[in-house]
PDB file of C-alpha atoms in Angstrom:
ATOM      1  CA  MET A   1      29.094 -14.671  23.161  1.00 48.00           C
ATOM      2  CA  HIS A   2      29.656 -17.540  20.866  1.00 49.00           C
ATOM      3  CA  PRO A   3      32.067 -19.814  21.090  1.00 53.00           C
ATOM      4  CA  THR A   4      34.206 -20.366  18.100  1.00 53.00           C
ATOM      5  CA  THR A   5      36.175 -23.508  17.164  1.00 52.00           C
ATOM      6  CA  VAL A   6      38.811 -24.172  14.675  1.00 50.00           C
ATOM      7  CA  PRO A   7      37.375 -25.564  11.198  1.00 51.00           C
ATOM      8  CA  THR A   8      37.752 -29.402  11.059  1.00 52.00           C
ATOM      9  CA  ALA A   9      37.349 -31.723   7.853  1.00 52.00           C
ATOM     10  CA  ALA A  10      33.962 -32.226   9.299  1.00 52.00           C
ATOM     11  CA  ALA A  11      33.041 -28.561   9.313  1.00 49.00           C
ATOM     12  CA  PRO A  12      34.772 -26.919   6.203  1.00 49.00           C
ATOM     13  CA  MET A  13      35.119 -23.062   6.282  1.00 50.00           C
ATOM     14  CA  HIS A  14      32.975 -21.148   4.004  1.00 50.00           C
ATOM     15  CA  SER A  15      34.464 -18.723   1.643  1.00 51.00           C
ATOM     16  CA  ARG A  16      31.227 -16.432   1.430  1.00 51.00           C
ATOM     17  CA  SER A  17      31.440 -12.999   2.896  1.00 52.00           C
ATOM     18  CA  ARG A  18      30.566 -12.638   6.757  1.00 50.00           C
ATOM     19  CA  ASP A  19      28.474  -9.645   8.240  1.00 51.00           C
ATOM     20  CA  THR A  20      29.731  -7.918  11.533  1.00 60.00           C
ATOM     21  CA  ARG A  21      27.928 -10.632  13.542  1.00 62.00           C
ATOM     22  CA  GLY A  22      29.460 -13.699  12.013  1.00 67.00           C
ATOM     23  CA  ASP A  23      26.647 -14.782  10.042  1.00 76.00           C
ATOM     24  CA  PHE A  24      27.037 -16.021   6.523  1.00 78.00           C
ATOM     25  CA  LEU A  25      25.514 -13.374   3.947  1.00 86.00           C
ATOM     26  CA  LEU A  26      23.210 -15.104   1.286  1.00 87.00           C
ATOM     27  CA  GLN A  27      24.429 -15.375  -2.657  1.00 88.00           C
ATOM     28  CA  PRO A  28      22.328 -13.414  -5.002  1.00 88.00           C
ATOM     29  CA  PRO A  29      19.681 -15.529  -6.749  1.00 86.00           C
ATOM     30  CA  ASP A  30      20.819 -17.243 -10.085  1.00 89.00           C
ATOM     31  CA  PRO A  31      18.590 -15.991 -12.748  1.00 86.00           C
ATOM     32  CA  ALA A  32      18.801 -19.337 -14.697  1.00 88.00           C
ATOM     33  CA  ARG A  33      17.540 -21.238 -11.815  1.00 87.00           C
ATOM     34  CA  ARG A  34      14.280 -19.334 -11.457  1.00 83.00           C
ATOM     35  CA  VAL A  35      10.774 -21.046 -11.752  1.00 81.00           C
ATOM     36  CA  PRO A  36       9.075 -19.612 -14.589  1.00 82.00           C
ATOM     37  CA  CYS A  37       5.918 -17.893 -13.739  1.00 80.00           C
ATOM     38  CA  ARG A  38       3.628 -15.718 -15.471  1.00 87.00           C
ATOM     39  CA  VAL A  39       1.110 -13.680 -13.763  1.00 87.00           C
ATOM     40  CA  ASP A  40      -1.976 -12.380 -15.622  1.00 91.00           C
ATOM     41  CA  PRO A  41      -1.974  -8.729 -16.553  1.00 91.00           C
ATOM     42  CA  VAL A  42      -5.217  -8.449 -14.433  1.00 93.00           C
ATOM     43  CA  ASP A  43      -3.881  -9.507 -11.423  1.00 93.00           C
ATOM     44  CA  LEU A  44      -0.633  -7.378 -12.055  1.00 92.00           C
ATOM     45  CA  ARG A  45      -3.037  -4.475 -12.445  1.00 93.00           C
ATOM     46  CA  ARG A  46      -5.025  -5.264  -9.514  1.00 93.00           C
ATOM     47  CA  LEU A  47      -1.864  -5.636  -7.369  1.00 92.00           C
ATOM     48  CA  ASP A  48      -0.015  -2.160  -8.612  1.00 90.00           C
ATOM     49  CA  LEU A  49      -3.796  -0.533  -7.943  1.00 89.00           C
ATOM     50  CA  LEU A  50      -3.693  -1.855  -4.339  1.00 89.00           C
ATOM     51  CA  ALA A  51      -0.095  -0.867  -3.925  1.00 88.00           C
ATOM     52  CA  LEU A  52      -0.738   2.683  -5.391  1.00 85.00           C
ATOM     53  CA  LEU A  53      -3.801   3.174  -3.244  1.00 85.00           C
ATOM     54  CA  THR A  54      -1.497   2.029   0.119  1.00 85.00           C
ATOM     55  CA  ALA A  55       1.390   4.341  -0.748  1.00 81.00           C
ATOM     56  CA  ALA A  56      -1.048   6.802  -1.207  1.00 81.00           C
ATOM     57  CA  GLY A  57      -2.625   6.384   2.136  1.00 84.00           C
ATOM     58  CA  ILE A  58      -5.784   5.328   0.920  1.00 85.00           C
ATOM     59  CA  ALA A  59      -6.961   2.194   2.853  1.00 85.00           C
ATOM     60  CA  PRO A  60      -9.768   0.236   0.680  1.00 85.00           C
ATOM     61  CA  SER A  61     -12.791  -0.579   2.695  1.00 86.00           C
ATOM     62  CA  ALA A  62     -14.270  -4.248   2.695  1.00 83.00           C
ATOM     63  CA  GLY A  63     -16.849  -3.327  -0.129  1.00 85.00           C
ATOM     64  CA  ASP A  64     -14.219  -1.801  -2.341  1.00 88.00           C
ATOM     65  CA  ARG A  65     -12.863  -5.165  -3.621  1.00 88.00           C
ATOM     66  CA  ALA A  66     -15.239  -5.272  -6.131  1.00 91.00           C
ATOM     67  CA  ALA A  67     -14.652  -2.177  -7.624  1.00 92.00           C
ATOM     68  CA  ILE A  68     -10.875  -2.940  -7.563  1.00 91.00           C
ATOM     69  CA  GLU A  69     -11.655  -6.184  -9.475  1.00 92.00           C
ATOM     70  CA  GLN A  70     -13.589  -4.253 -12.357  1.00 93.00           C
ATOM     71  CA  LEU A  71     -11.075  -1.404 -12.395  1.00 92.00           C
ATOM     72  CA  SER A  72      -8.081  -4.163 -12.753  1.00 93.00           C
ATOM     73  CA  VAL A  73     -10.132  -5.890 -16.027  1.00 95.00           C
ATOM     74  CA  LEU A  74     -10.034  -2.633 -17.835  1.00 94.00           C
ATOM     75  CA  PRO A  75      -7.558  -2.056 -20.688  1.00 93.00           C
ATOM     76  CA  GLY A  76      -3.913  -1.059 -19.576  1.00 90.00           C
ATOM     77  CA  SER A  77      -4.481   2.455 -20.919  1.00 93.00           C
ATOM     78  CA  VAL A  78      -7.362   3.189 -18.697  1.00 93.00           C
ATOM     79  CA  HIS A  79      -5.350   1.432 -15.846  1.00 90.00           C
ATOM     80  CA  THR A  80      -2.299   4.006 -16.792  1.00 91.00           C
ATOM     81  CA  ALA A  81      -4.539   6.831 -16.603  1.00 92.00           C
ATOM     82  CA  LEU A  82      -6.031   5.868 -13.066  1.00 87.00           C
ATOM     83  CA  HIS A  83      -2.220   5.690 -11.854  1.00 85.00           C
ATOM     84  CA  ARG A  84      -1.459   9.052 -13.178  1.00 88.00           C
ATOM     85  CA  TRP A  85      -4.400  10.596 -11.532  1.00 88.00           C
ATOM     86  CA  LEU A  86      -3.786   8.989  -8.098  1.00 82.00           C
ATOM     87  CA  GLU A  87      -0.057   9.792  -8.401  1.00 81.00           C
ATOM     88  CA  GLN A  88      -0.834  13.502  -9.089  1.00 84.00           C
ATOM     89  CA  ALA A  89      -3.487  13.788  -6.221  1.00 81.00           C
ATOM     90  CA  TYR A  90      -1.194  11.814  -3.996  1.00 73.00           C
ATOM     91  CA  MET A  91       1.468  14.660  -4.784  1.00 72.00           C
ATOM     92  CA  PHE A  92      -0.888  17.586  -4.311  1.00 55.00           C
ATOM     93  CA  CYS A  93      -1.612  16.166  -0.935  1.00 54.00           C
ATOM     94  CA  ARG A  94       1.931  16.247   0.503  1.00 50.00           C
TER      95      ARG A  94
END
């Protein structure tokens, strides 16, 4: 049980919403204050491929890293087709 105290000048009361436990909820991030960051398309394709394999229940082996790296370097159209094939195969396995 948490002791409660009356807010004083040294401990101002916050106007943010509280959840049921009495904790303060975080405010949503301000898009204007985000740090500009550009991720290389090859890195995005690699991460997308790893996420898709994981979602399909396919755990890449240690030796698969080189193959995933090579697939990620291929053009976006090849990557799109690969995603479509894996998604269709995953849907058939359900």
